XYZ file of C-alpha atoms in Angstrom:
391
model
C 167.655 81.458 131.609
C 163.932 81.495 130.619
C 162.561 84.877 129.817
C 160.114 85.911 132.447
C 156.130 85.288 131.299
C 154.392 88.359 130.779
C 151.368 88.828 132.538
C 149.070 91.434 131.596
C 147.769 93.940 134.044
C 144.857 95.990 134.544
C 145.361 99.621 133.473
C 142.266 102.075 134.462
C 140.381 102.893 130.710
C 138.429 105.532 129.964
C 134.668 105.168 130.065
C 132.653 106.794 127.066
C 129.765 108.571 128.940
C 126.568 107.069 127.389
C 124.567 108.001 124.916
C 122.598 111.647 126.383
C 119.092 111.407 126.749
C 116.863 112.649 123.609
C 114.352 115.411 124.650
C 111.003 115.202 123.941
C 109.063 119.007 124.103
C 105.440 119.035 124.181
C 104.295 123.187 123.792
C 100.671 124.182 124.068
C 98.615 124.784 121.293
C 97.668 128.051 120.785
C 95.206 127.814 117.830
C 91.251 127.784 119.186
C 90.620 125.258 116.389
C 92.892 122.587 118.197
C 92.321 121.353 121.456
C 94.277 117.736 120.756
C 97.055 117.099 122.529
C 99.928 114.223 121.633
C 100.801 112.988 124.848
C 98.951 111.591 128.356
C 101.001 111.470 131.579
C 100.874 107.442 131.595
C 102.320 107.860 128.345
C 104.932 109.953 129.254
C 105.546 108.256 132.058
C 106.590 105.192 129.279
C 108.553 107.579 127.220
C 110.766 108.179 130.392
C 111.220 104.619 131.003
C 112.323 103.845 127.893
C 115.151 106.486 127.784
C 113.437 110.116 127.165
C 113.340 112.896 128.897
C 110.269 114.863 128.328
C 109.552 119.116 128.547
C 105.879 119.806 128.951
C 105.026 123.655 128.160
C 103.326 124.914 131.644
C 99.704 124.043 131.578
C 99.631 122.519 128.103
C 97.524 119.679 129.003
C 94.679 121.706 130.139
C 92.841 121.216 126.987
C 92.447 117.330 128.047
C 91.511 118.175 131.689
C 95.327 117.003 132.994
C 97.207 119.156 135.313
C 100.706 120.112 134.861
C 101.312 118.201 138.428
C 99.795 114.800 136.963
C 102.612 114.986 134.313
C 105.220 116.180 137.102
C 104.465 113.198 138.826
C 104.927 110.847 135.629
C 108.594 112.116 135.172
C 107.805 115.483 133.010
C 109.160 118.869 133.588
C 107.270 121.887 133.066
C 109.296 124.424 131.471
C 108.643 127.944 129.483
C 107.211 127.789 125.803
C 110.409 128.627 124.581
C 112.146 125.669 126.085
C 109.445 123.195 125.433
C 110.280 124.290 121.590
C 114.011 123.863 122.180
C 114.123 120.115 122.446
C 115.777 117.321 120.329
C 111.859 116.254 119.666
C 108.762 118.485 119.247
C 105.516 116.952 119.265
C 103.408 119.946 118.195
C 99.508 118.944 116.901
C 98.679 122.547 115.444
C 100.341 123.943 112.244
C 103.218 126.059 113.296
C 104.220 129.155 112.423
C 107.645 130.318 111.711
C 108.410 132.526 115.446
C 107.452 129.148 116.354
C 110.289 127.759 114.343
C 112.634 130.043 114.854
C 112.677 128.644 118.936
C 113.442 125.495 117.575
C 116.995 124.088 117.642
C 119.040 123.070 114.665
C 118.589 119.612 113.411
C 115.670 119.154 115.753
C 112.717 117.101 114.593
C 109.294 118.149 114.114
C 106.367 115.583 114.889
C 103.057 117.336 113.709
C 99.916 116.206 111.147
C 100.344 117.639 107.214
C 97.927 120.523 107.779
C 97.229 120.320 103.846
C 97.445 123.613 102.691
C 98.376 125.903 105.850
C 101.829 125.042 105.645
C 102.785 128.523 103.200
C 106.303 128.908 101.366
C 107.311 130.946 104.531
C 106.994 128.165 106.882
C 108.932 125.299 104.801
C 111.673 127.573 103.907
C 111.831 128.955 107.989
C 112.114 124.623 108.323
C 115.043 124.401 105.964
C 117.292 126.960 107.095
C 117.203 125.595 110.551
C 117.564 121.850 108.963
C 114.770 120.857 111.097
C 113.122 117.215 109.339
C 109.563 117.138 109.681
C 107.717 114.460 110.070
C 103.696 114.397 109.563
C 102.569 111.904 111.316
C 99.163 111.206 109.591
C 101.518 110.261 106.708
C 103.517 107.356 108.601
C 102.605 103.541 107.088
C 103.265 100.572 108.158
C 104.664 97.753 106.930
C 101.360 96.643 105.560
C 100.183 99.981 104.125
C 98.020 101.089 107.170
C 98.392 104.572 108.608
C 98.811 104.147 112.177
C 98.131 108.075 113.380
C 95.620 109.441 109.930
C 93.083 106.023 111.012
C 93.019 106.547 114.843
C 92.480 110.042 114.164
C 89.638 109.382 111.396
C 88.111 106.626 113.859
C 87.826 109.693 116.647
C 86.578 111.472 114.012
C 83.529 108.903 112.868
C 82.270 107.980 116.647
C 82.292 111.720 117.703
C 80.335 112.685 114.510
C 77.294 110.240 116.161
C 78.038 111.035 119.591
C 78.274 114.962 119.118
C 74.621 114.857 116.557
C 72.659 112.507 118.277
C 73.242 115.455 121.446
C 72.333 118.373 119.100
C 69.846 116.813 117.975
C 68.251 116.795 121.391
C 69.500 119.790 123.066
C 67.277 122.578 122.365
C 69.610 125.129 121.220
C 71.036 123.474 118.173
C 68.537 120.616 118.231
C 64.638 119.816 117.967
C 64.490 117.775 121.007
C 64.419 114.117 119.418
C 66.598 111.230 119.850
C 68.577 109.553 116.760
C 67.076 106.497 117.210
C 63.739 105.509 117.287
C 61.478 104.164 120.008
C 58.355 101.475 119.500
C 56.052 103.468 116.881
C 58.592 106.298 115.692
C 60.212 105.812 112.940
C 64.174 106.848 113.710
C 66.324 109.207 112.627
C 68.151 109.253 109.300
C 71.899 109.729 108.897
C 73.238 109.682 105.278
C 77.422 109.371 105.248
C 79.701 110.248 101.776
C 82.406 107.917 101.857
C 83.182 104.460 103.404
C 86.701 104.781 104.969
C 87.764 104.362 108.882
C 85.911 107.337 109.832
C 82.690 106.510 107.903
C 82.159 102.970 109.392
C 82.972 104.165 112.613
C 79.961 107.038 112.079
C 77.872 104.021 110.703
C 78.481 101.625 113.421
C 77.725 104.257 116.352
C 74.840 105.223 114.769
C 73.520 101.858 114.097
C 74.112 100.606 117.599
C 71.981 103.676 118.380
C 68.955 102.407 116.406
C 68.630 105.347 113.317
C 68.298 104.349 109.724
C 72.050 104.784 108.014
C 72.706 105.207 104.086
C 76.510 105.184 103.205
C 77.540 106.479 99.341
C 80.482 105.813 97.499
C 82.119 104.894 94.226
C 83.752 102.157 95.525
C 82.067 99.368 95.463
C 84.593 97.077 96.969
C 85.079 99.570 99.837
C 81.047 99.424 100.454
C 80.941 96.154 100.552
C 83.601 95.865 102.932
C 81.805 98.957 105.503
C 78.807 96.580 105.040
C 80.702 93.592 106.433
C 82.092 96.060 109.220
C 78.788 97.887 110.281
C 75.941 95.021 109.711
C 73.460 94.442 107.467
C 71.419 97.226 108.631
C 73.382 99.382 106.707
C 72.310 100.311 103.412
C 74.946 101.156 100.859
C 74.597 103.066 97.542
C 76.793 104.245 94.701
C 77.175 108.192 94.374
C 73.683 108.231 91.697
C 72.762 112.138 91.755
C 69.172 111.284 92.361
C 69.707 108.800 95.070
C 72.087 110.720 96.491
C 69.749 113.671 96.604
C 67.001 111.730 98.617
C 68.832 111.173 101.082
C 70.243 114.315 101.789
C 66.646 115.747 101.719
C 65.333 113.216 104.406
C 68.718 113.095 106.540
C 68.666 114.164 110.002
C 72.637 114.320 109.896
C 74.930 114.190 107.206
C 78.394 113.741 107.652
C 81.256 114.051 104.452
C 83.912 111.507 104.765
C 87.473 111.515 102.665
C 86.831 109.754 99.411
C 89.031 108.644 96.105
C 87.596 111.757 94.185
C 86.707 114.497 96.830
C 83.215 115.562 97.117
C 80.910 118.905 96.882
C 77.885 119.627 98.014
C 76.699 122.927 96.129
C 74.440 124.984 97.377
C 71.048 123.863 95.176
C 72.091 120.793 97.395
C 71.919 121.781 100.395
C 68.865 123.927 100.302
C 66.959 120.755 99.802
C 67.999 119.440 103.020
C 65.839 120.134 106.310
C 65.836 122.822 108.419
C 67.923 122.169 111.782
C 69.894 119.296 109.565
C 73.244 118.398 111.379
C 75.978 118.893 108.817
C 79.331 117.456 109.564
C 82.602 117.751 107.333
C 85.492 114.942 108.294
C 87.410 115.118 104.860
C 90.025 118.216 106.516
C 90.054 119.216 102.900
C 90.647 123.347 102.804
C 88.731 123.110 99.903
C 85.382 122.728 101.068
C 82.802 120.582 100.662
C 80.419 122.472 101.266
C 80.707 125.733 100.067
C 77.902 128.095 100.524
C 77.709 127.017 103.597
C 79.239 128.887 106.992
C 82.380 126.467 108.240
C 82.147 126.411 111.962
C 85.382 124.178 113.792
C 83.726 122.172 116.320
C 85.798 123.025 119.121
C 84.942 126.965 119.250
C 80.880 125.162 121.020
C 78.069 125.121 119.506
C 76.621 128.415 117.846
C 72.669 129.312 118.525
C 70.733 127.715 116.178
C 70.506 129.498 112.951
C 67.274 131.166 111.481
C 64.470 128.593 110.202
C 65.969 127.248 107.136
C 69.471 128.233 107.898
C 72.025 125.883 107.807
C 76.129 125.490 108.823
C 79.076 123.080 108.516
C 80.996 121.955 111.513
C 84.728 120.934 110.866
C 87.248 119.683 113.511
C 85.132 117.055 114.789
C 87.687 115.371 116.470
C 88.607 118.115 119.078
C 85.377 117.628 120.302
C 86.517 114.860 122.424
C 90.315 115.793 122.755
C 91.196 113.442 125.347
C 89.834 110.198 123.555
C 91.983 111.585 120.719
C 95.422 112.391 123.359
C 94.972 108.726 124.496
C 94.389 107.422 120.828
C 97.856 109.229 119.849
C 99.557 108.530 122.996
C 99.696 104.729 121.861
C 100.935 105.824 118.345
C 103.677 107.784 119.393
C 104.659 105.431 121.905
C 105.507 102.604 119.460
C 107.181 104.937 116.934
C 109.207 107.144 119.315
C 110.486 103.756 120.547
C 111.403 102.620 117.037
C 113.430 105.965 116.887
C 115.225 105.017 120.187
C 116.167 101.150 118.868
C 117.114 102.638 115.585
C 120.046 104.965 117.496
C 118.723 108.254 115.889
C 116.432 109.503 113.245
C 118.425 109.161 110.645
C 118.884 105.178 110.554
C 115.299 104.970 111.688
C 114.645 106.474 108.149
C 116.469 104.131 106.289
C 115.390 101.450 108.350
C 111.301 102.229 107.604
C 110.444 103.545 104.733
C 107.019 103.806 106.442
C 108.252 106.619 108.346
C 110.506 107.622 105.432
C 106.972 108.848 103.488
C 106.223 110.400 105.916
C 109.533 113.056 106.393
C 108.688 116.814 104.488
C 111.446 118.499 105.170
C 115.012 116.592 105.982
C 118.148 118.453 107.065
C 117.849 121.790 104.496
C 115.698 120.169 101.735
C 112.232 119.550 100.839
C 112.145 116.088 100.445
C 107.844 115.629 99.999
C 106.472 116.019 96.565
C 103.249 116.870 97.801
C 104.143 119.472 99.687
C 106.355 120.930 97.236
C 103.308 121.291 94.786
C 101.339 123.469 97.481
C 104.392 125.786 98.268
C 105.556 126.141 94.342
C 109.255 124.677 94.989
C 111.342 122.008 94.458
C 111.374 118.918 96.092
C 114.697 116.213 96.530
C 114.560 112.838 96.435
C 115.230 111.748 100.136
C 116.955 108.862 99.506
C 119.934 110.915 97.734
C 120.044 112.609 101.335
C 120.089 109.727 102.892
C 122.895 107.825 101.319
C 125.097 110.856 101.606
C 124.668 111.198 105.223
């Protein structure tokens, strides 16, 4: 007798639930100096299609004239500060302090810019012992060496530099009522720029296209030529010569600092030669300053009266000027990378995945992992990759 074929049957199997949703929390910022905000609604509306959930702090995009029903609408939910900080995810632009931190959740991640020099001992150490891993975000590269969220940011920076001097320079309370560039018979405005980066050919383009007279200095001669190519002929490029450097400031109508290789200061014997009612913009973000003897004034507390005749300030910040050009510059950034987080299963493989990001991380699951940082704080830093092959 043939033995009887078995046929197999279908048993019920247990289902693993998927993957839960990460949580993206987006808290106001509190500091008066920073009015940028990371996130749009149409970009959080993409974060929620492609698997997110998102927390939005009540009212947090007021700063970029969105209402907390425009981001309800995308998919959002407004929640209490103290949630919004209790996600998987925290976009936060500001520096944050540690009562901040301590509403964080363990193993969290922290999305936020370097803030070179405000981040004290206190705050890294209130980072590791809740094994949070920071990420600054004007640190990320790509795979060709650009950095995706520092030249967005600087390119804000350079067209609101024009845009915000050529209007002080007419308004009458900051101003003397004349227009950057000139009209038939008036010889135009001067602007004289330090550096020749992202945000220094954007300043030299805008004001260009306006019609004033533009002088760019630098060291780098390769990086001169190269703004040249980007901003026209009419630009007119010079090496950092004391003496030509020193005309220019004394005819300039605006002056705006730019990052350079070797950071730059304007002393005071400097600056008195300049005119009175001179626009004076700093764009390096350098807490040392660049411009010492004079006032520092961020950009987003308005516009102070205009000072005595011959009196003279520094305005910082630029950027928040125009807050939500900047939110919809960053919302495109943070879109591609928080979706290379998402196809990468988890931060941890998208750090070994792209070393890009992988620069970028200060503080990874207990340790200080950034050099840089390290130096500023006076401790010890761990090469990440030791953490990362052990995890």
């Amino acid at each position: 007798m043939n033995d009887p074929v078995m046929t197999p049957q279908p048993q019920p199997v247990e289902v693993a639930e998927k993957n839960k949703k990460l949580v993206i929390g987006l808290p106001a910022s509190l500091s008066p100096s920073e009015r940028r905000f990371p996130l749009t609604p149409e970009a959080v509306a993409i974060m929620i299609d492609n698997g997110y959930r998102v927390k939005l702090e009540e009212n947090a995009g007021a700063s970029i004239q969105y209402t907390d029903m425009q981001y309800m609408k995308a998919g959002a939910e407004v929640v209490s500060r103290k949630e919004a900080f209790a996600c998987d995810i925290v976009i936060y632009i500001p520096a944050i302090t540690t009562a901040e931190i301590s509403m964080m959740k363990r193993n969290a991640v922290l999305m936020s810019l370097f803030h070179a020099g405000k981040n004290a001992q206190d705050t890294f150490k209130a980072l590791i012992k809740r094994n949070i891993v920071y990420i600054a975000i004007d640190l990320i590269c790509d795979a060709d060496g650009n950095a995706p969220f520092a030249d967005i940011l600087a390119e804000v920076d350079g067209r609101a530099t024009i845009a915000l001097g050529s209007a002080m320079l007419i308004g009458p309370d900051f101003g003397k009522g004349i227009l950057l560039g000139g009209v038939s018979g008036i010889v135009p405005c001067e602007v004289t720029i330090i550096g020749s980066g992202i945000a220094a050919c954007a300043a030299a383009s805008s004001a260009i296209g306006i019609g004033a007279t533009v002088r760019m200095f630098d060291n780098d001669i390769y990086r001169l030529r190269r703004a040249r190519q980007i901003a026209g002929p009419g630009l007119i490029t010079s090496a950092l010569h004391p003496k030509v450097l020193g005309g220019a400031l004394r005819s300039a109508d605006i002056v705006a600092v730019t990052p350079t290789a070797n950071r730059c200061v304007i002393e005071a014997e400097d600056v008195n030669i300049m005119k009175s009612g001179v626009i004076i913009m700093d764009l390096t973000g350098d807490e040392s300053l660049t411009f010492p003897s004079l006032p520092q004034i961020p950009i987003s507390t308005g516009v102070p009266p205009k000072p005595a005749k011959g009196g003279r300030v520094c305005f910082t910040s630029i950027g928040n000027a125009v807050p939500r050009t900047a939110a919809m510059a960053l919302s495109n950034t943070f879109i591609a990378t928080l979706d290379e987080i998402m196809r990468c299963d988890g931060i941890t493989n998208c750090l070994r995945m792209h070393g890009g990001i992988q620069k970028a991380v200060i503080t990874f699951f207990g340790k200080l992992v950034n050099h840089r940082a390290a130096r500023e704080a006076d401790m010890r830093a761990i090469d990440i990759h030791i953490l990362l092959n052990c995890s």
